[in-house]
Short mmCIF file of C-alpha atoms in Angstrom, two decimals:
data_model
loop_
_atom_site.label_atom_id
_atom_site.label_comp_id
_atom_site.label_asym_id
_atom_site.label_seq_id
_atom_site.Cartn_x
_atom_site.Cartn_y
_atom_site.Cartn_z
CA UNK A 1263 14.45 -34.32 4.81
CA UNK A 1264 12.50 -36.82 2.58
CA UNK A 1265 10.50 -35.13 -0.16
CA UNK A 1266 7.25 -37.32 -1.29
CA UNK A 1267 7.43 -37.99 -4.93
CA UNK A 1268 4.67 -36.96 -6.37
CA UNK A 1269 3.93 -36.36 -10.47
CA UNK A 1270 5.03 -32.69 -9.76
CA UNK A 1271 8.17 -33.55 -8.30
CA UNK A 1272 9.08 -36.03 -10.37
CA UNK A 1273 8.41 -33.78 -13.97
CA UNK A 1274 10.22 -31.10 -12.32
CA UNK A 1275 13.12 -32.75 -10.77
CA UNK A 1276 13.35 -34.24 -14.69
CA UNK A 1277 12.85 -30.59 -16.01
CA UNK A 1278 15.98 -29.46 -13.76
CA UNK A 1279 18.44 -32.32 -14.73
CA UNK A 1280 17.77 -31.38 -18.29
CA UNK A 1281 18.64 -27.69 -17.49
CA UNK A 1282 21.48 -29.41 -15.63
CA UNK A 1283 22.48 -31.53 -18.82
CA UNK A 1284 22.34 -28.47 -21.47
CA UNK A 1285 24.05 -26.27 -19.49
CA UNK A 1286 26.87 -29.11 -18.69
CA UNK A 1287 26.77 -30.43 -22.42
CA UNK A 1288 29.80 -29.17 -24.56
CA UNK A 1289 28.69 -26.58 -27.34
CA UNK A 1290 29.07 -29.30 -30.65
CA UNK A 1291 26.69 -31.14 -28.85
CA UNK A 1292 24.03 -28.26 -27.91
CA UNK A 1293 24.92 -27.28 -31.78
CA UNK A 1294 25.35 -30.62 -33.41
CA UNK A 1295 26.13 -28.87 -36.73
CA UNK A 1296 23.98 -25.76 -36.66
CA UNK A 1297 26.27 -22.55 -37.22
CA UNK A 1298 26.57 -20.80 -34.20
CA UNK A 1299 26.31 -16.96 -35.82
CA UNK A 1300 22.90 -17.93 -37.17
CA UNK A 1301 21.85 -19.69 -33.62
CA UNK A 1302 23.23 -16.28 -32.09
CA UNK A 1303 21.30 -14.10 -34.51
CA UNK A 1304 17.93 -15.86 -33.45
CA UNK A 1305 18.99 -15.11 -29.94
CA UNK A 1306 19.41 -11.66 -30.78
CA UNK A 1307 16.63 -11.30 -32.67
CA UNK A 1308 14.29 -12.43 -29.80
CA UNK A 1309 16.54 -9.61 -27.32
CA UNK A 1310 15.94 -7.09 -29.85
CA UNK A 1311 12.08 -7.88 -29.57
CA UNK A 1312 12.17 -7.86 -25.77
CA UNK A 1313 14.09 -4.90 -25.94
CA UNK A 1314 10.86 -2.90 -27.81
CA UNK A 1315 8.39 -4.72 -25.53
CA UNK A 1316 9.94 -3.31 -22.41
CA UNK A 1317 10.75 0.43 -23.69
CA UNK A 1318 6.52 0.11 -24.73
CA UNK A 1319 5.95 -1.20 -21.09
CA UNK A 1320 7.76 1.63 -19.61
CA UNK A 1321 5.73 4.31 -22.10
CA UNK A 1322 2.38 2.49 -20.49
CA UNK A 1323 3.77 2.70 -16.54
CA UNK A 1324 4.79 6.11 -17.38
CA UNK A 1325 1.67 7.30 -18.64
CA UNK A 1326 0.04 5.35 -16.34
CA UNK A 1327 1.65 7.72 -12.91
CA UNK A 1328 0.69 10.62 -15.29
CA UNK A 1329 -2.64 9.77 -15.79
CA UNK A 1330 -3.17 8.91 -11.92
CA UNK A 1331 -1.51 11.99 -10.88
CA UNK A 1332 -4.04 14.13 -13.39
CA UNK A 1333 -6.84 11.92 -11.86
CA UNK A 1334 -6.12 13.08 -8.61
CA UNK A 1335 -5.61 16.36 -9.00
CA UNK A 1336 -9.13 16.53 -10.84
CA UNK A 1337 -10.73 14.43 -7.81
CA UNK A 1338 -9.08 17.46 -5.73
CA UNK A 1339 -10.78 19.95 -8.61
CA UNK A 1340 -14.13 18.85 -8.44
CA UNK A 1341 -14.28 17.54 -4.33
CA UNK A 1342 -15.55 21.23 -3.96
CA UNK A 1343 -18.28 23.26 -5.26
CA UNK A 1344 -17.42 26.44 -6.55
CA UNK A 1345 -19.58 28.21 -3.73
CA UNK A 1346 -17.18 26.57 -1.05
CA UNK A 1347 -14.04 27.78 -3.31
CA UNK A 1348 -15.53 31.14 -2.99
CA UNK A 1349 -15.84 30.77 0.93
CA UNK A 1350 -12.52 29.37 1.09
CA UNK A 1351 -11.24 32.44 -0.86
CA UNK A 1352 -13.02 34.78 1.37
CA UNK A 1353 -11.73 33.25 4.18
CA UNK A 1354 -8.11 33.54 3.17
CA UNK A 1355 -8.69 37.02 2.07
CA UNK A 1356 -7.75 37.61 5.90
CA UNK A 1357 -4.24 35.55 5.55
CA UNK A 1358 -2.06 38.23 5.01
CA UNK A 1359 0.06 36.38 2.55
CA UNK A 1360 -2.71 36.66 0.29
CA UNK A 1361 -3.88 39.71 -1.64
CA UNK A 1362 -6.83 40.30 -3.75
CA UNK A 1363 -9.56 43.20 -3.94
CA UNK A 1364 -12.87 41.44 -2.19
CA UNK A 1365 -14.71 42.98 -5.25
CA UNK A 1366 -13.27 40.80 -7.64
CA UNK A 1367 -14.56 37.29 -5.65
CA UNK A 1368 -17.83 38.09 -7.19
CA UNK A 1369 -16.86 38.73 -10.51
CA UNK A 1370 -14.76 35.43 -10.71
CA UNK A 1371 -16.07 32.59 -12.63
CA UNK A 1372 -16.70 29.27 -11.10
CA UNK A 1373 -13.96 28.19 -13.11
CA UNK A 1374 -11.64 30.55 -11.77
CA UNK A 1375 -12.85 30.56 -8.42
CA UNK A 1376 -11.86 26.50 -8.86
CA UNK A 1377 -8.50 27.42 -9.93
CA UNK A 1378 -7.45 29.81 -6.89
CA UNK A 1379 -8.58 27.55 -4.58
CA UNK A 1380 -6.58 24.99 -5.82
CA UNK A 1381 -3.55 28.10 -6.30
CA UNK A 1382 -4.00 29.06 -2.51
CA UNK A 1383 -4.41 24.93 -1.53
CA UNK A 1384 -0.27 24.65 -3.09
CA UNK A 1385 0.74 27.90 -1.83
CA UNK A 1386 -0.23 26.58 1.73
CA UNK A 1387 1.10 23.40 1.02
CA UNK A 1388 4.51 24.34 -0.12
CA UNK A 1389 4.61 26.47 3.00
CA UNK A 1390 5.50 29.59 1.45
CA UNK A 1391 4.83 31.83 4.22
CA UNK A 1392 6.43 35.01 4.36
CA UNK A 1393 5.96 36.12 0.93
CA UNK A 1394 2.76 37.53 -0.50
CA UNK A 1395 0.76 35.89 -2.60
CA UNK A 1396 -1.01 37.94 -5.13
CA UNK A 1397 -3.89 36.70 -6.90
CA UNK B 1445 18.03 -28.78 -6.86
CA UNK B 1446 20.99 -26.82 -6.27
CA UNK B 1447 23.40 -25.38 -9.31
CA UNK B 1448 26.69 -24.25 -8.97
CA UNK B 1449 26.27 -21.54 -11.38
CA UNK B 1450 28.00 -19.16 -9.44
CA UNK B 1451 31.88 -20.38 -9.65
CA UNK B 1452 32.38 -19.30 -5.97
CA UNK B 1453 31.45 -15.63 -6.48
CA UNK B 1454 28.95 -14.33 -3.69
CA UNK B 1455 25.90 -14.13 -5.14
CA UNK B 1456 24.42 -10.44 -4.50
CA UNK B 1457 20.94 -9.92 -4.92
CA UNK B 1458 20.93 -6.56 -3.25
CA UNK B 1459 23.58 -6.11 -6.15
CA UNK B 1460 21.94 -6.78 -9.05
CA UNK B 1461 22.87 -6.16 -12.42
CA UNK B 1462 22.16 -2.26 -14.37
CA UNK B 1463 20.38 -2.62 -17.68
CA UNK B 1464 23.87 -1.39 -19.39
CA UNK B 1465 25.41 -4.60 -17.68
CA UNK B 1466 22.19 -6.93 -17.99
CA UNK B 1467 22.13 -5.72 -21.96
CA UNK B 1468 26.10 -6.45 -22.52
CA UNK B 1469 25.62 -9.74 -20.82
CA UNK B 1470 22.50 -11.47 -22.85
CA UNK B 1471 24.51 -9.61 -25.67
CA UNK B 1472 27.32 -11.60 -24.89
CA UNK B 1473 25.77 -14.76 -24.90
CA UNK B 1474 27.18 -17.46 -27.63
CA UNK B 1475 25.43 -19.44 -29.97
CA UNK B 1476 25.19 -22.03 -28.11
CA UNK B 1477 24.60 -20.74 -25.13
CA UNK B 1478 21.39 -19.10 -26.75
CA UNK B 1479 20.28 -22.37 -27.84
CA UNK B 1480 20.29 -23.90 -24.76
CA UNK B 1481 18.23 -21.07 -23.29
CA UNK B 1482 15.79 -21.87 -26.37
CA UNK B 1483 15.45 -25.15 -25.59
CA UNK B 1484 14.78 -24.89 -22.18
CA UNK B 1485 12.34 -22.28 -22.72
CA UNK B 1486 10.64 -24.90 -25.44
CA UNK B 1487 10.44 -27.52 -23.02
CA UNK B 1488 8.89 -25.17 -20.33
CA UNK B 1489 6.60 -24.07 -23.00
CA UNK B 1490 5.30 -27.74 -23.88
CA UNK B 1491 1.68 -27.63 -23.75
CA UNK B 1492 1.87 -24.65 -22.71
CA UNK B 1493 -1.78 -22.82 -24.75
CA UNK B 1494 -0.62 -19.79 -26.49
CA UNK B 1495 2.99 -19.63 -26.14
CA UNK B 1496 6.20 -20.67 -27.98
CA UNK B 1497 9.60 -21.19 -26.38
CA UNK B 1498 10.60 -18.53 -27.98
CA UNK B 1499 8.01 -16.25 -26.58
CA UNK B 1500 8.87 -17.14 -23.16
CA UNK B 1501 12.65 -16.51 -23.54
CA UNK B 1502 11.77 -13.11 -24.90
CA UNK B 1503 9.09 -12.51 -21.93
CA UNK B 1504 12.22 -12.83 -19.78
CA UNK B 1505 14.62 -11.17 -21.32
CA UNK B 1506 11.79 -8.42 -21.41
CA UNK B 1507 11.15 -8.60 -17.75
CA UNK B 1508 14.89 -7.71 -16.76
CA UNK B 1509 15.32 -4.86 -18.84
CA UNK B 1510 11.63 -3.49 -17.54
CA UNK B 1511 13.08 -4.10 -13.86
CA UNK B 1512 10.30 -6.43 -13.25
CA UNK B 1513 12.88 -8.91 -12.51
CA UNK B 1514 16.61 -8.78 -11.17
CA UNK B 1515 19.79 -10.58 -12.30
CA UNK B 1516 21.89 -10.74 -9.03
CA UNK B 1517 25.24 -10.46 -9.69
CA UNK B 1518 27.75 -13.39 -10.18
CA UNK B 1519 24.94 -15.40 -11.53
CA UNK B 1520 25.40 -16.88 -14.69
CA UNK B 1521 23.35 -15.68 -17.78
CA UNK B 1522 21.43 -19.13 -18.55
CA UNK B 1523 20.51 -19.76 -14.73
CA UNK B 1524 18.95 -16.16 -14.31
CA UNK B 1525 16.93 -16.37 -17.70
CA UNK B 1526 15.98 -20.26 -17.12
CA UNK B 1527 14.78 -19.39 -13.65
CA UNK B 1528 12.71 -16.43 -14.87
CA UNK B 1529 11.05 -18.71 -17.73
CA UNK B 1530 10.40 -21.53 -15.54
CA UNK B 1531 8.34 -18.93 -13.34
CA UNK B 1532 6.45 -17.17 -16.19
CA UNK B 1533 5.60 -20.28 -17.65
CA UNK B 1534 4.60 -21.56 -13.81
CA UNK B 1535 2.10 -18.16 -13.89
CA UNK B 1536 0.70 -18.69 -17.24
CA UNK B 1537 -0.46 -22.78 -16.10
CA UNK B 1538 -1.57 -21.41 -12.81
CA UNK B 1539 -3.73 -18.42 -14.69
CA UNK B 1540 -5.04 -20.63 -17.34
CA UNK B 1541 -6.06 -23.25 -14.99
CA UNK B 1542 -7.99 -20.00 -13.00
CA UNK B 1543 -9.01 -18.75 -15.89
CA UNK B 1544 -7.39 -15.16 -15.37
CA UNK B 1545 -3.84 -14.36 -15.95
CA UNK B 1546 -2.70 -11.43 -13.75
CA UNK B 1547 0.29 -10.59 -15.45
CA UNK B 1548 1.17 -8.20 -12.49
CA UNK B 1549 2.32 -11.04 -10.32
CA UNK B 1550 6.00 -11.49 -10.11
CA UNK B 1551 6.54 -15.04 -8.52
CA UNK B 1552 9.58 -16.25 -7.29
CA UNK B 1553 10.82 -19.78 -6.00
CA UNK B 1554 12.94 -20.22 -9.23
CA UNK B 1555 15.56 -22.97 -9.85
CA UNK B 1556 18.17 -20.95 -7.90
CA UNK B 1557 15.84 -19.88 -5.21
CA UNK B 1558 17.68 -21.69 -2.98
CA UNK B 1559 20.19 -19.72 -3.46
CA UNK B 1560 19.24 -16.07 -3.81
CA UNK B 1561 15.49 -13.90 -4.23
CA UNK B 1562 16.15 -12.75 -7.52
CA UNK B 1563 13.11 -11.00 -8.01
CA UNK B 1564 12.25 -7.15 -6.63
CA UNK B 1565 9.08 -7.69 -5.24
CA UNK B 1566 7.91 -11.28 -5.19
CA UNK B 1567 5.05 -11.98 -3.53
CA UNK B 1568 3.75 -15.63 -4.25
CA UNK B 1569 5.77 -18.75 -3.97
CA UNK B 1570 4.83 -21.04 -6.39
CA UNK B 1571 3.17 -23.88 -5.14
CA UNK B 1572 3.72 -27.01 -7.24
CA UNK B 1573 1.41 -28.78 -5.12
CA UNK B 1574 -2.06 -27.88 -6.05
CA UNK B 1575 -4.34 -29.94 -8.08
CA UNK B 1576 -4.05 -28.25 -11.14
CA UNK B 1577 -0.64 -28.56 -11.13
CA UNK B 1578 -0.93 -32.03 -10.17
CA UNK B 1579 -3.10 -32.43 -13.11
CA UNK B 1580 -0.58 -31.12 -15.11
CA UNK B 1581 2.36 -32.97 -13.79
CA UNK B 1582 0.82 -36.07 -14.89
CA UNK B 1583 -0.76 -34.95 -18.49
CA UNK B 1584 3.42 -33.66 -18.79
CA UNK B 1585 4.15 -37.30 -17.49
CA UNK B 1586 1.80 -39.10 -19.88
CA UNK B 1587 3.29 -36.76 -23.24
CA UNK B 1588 6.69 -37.41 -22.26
CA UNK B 1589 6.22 -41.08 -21.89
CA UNK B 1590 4.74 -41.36 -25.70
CA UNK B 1591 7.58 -39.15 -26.82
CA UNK B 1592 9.99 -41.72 -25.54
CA UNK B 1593 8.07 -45.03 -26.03
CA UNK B 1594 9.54 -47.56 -27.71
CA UNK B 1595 13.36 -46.74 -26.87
CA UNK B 1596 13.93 -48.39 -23.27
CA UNK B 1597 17.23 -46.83 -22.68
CA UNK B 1598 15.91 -43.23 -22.92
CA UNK B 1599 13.58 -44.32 -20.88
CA UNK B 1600 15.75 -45.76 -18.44
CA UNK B 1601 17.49 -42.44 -18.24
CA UNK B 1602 14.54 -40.21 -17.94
CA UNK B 1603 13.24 -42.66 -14.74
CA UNK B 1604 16.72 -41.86 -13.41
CA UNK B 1605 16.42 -38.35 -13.99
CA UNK B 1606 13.28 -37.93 -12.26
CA UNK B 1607 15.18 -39.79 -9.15
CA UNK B 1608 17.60 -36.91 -9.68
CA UNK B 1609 20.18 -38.37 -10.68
CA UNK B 1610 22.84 -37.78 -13.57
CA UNK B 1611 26.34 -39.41 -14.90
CA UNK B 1612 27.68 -42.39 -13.17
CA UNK B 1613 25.26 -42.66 -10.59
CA UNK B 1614 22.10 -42.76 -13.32
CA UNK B 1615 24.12 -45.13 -14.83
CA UNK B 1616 24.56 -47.64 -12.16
CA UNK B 1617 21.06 -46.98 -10.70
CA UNK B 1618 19.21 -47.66 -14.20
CA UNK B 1619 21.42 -51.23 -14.68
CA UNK B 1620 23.14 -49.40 -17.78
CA UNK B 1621 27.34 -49.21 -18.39
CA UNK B 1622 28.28 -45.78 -19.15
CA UNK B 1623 28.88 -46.03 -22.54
CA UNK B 1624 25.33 -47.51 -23.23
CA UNK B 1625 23.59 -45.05 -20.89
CA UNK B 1626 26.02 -41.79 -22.53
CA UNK B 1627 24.61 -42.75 -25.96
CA UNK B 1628 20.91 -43.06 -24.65
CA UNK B 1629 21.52 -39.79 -22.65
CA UNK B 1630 22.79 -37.95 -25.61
CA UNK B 1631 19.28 -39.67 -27.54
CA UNK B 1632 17.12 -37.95 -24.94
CA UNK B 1633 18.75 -34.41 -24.82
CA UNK B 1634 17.35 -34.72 -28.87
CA UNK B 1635 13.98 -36.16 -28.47
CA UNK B 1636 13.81 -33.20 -25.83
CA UNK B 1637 14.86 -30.57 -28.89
CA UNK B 1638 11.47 -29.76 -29.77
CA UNK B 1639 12.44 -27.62 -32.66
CA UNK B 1640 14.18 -30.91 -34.06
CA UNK B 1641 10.80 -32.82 -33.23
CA UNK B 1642 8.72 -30.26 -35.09
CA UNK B 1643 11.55 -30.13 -38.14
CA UNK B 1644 12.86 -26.94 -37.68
CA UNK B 1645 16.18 -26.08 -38.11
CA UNK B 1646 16.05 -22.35 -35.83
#
C-alpha cells in the first residue's frame, strides 16, 4: 500500500530511522568518550525520580477509591430523612431477625435513627438471615 | 516502521512484565543504552513547551511502574520506553494545541504497534494526520532544516531518512559512496544530540 508523504510522515519516518540508528550504533559511538557509570547514574537518577512519582500516584488513586467509597456511602446517609429511617425501622421491627423494644424508636436521635437504617440496609444486604439481629 | 527488537521471542502482551521484572530490567540498562533512551526522548521533546527529554523518559519510566502502561514481554528495554515517550510526547502536542491536557488518556499506536498493544487500556489512536499536527510536522521540518543547513551531506542523509531508508541503500539513493555518506551519517546522529547542541556534557 502507498502511504502519501506528507510533513507528518516524513518527520516521523526521520524520527524512527534515528531510533533505528541509536539503537543499531555501537556503544563508543552512542558514548563517544563520556564514561558510561556517570551516563548510567543519570539514568538512574531519572528511575529513581519516576520511581517516587508513581508510589505518590498510587497514594492519590488510592485515596481517591477511598474518598469515592466515603462519598457514597454519605450520598446513601443523607438520601433519607431521618423520619423515613424511623419508618423503615418500624417497619423492620416486624422482620424477625431484628430485635429492638418499639419504645426506644422514639427516643433515638436522628443521628442514630440514620445509623440503624444504614445497620439494618448491610444486614439485609449481606443476607444474614437466620440470625438475629439485635439493635 | 517495523523493528526487530524482539530477537524471535513471541512477543506477549497478555504477558507483560511485573514491576519486580520491569524494575530489574530499566535497572539493568547500560550506560549507553540509557543514553540512547535520553536522546531519543530529547529529540521527541524538541519544541516540545514545558518539557525536557529528560522529563519525558522519566514520565515513562513512571507510567510502567504505576501500571498505566505495559512492557510485553520479550520486548527490548529501549523499544518499550521509546514507544511510550513518543506517545506522551504525541499527547502533550495534541493537548497543547487543544489547549487542555487530559493526562488520563493512555494512547497507543507506538513505534512497535505494529507489532503488539502494549498499553492496558488504550483508547485513542494517535492520529498524525490532523492539522495541528500537520502544523507541527512542518515547524519540526523547518527547525531541522536550519539545524543542518550548510552541511549538504547531512542533509543528503536526513532526505534519505525521511524516504526511510538507512545503510547502503541511503547511500546509493542520496548519490553518496559509503564511506562519504558513513561519515555524514555519524555527523547527523551529533547534530541530533541535543545535549551536545546545548553544551552539556549529561
Amino acid at each position: 500500500m502507498t502511504q502519501k508523504i506528507t510533513p507528518t510522515n516524513s518527520y516521523e519516518t526521520f524520527l524512527d530511522v534515528y531510533l533505528q540508528e541509536l539503537i543499531d550504533s555501537p556503544d563508543s559511538d552512542i558514548l563517544e568518550g563520556l564514561d558510561p557509570e556517570a551516563e548510567k547514574a543519570v539514568g538512574l537518577k531519572l528511575f529513581a525520580a519516576a520511581k517516587k512519582e508513581a508510589g505518590r500516584r498510587r497514594l492519590v488513586h488510592a485515596r481517591t477509591a477511598i474518598a469515592k467509597n466515603m462519598s457514597q456511602a454519605n450520598f446513601l446517609e443523607v438520601s433519607i430523612s431521618p423520619a423515613e429511617a424511623r419508618a423503615f425501622i418500624r417497619s423492620a421491627m416486624n422482620d424477625s431477625r431484628f430485635t429492638m423494644a418499639a419504645r426506644q424508636l422514639d427516643e433515638l436521635s436522628d443521628e442514630d435513627a440514620l445509623r440503624i437504617y444504614m445497620q439494618i440496609k448491610e444486614l439485609q444486604t449481606s443476607g444474614s438471615s437466620g440470625s438475629n439481629g439485635g439493635l | 516502521m517495523l523493528l526487530p527488537e524482539t530477537e524471535c521471542l513471541p512477543v506477549n502482551a497478555a504477558d507483560p512484565l511485573s514491576k519486580e521484572e520491569i524494575h530489574a530490567a530499566i535497572e539493568g540498562l547500560t550506560g549507553a543504552d540509557f543514553k540512547r533512551a535520553r536522546r531519543w526522548a530529547s529529540r521527541r521533546a524538541s519544541n516540545l513547551p514545558g518539557w525536557t527529554g529528560d522529563d519525558l523518559l522519566s514520565e515513562a519510566m513512571c507510567k510502567l511502574l504505576a501500571g498505566e502502561r505495559v512492557w510485553p514481554r520479550n520486548v527490548r528495554p529501549l523499544i518499550v520506553l521509546a514507544g511510550i515517550v513518543k506517545s506522551i510526547s504525541s499527547n502533550v502536542r495534541k493537548g497543547t494545541a487543544s489547549g487542555a491536557i487530559d493526562h488520563n488518556v493512555r494512547v497507543d499506536a507506538d513505534i512497535a504497534d505494529e507489532e503488539f498493544d502494549h498499553t492496558q487500556h488504550g483508547v485513542d489512536s494517535i492520529d498524525n494526520r490532523t492539522p495541528e499536527a500537520s502544523v507541527e510536522a512542518k515547524s519540526e521540518l523547518i527547525a531541522l532544516s536550519n539545524l543542518l543547513k550548510g552541511d549538504d551531506h547531512v542533509e543528503l542523509v536526513a532526505m534519505a531518512w525521511m524516504d526511510n531508508l538507512r545503510g547502503k541503500e541511503a547511500a546509493e539513493a542520496v548519490g553518496l559512496d559509503e564511506k562519504t555518506y558513513d561519515a555524514a551519517r555519524k555527523r547527523l546522529m551529533r547534530k541530533l544530540d541535543e545535549h551536545r547542541a546545548n553544551g552539556r556534557s549529561a
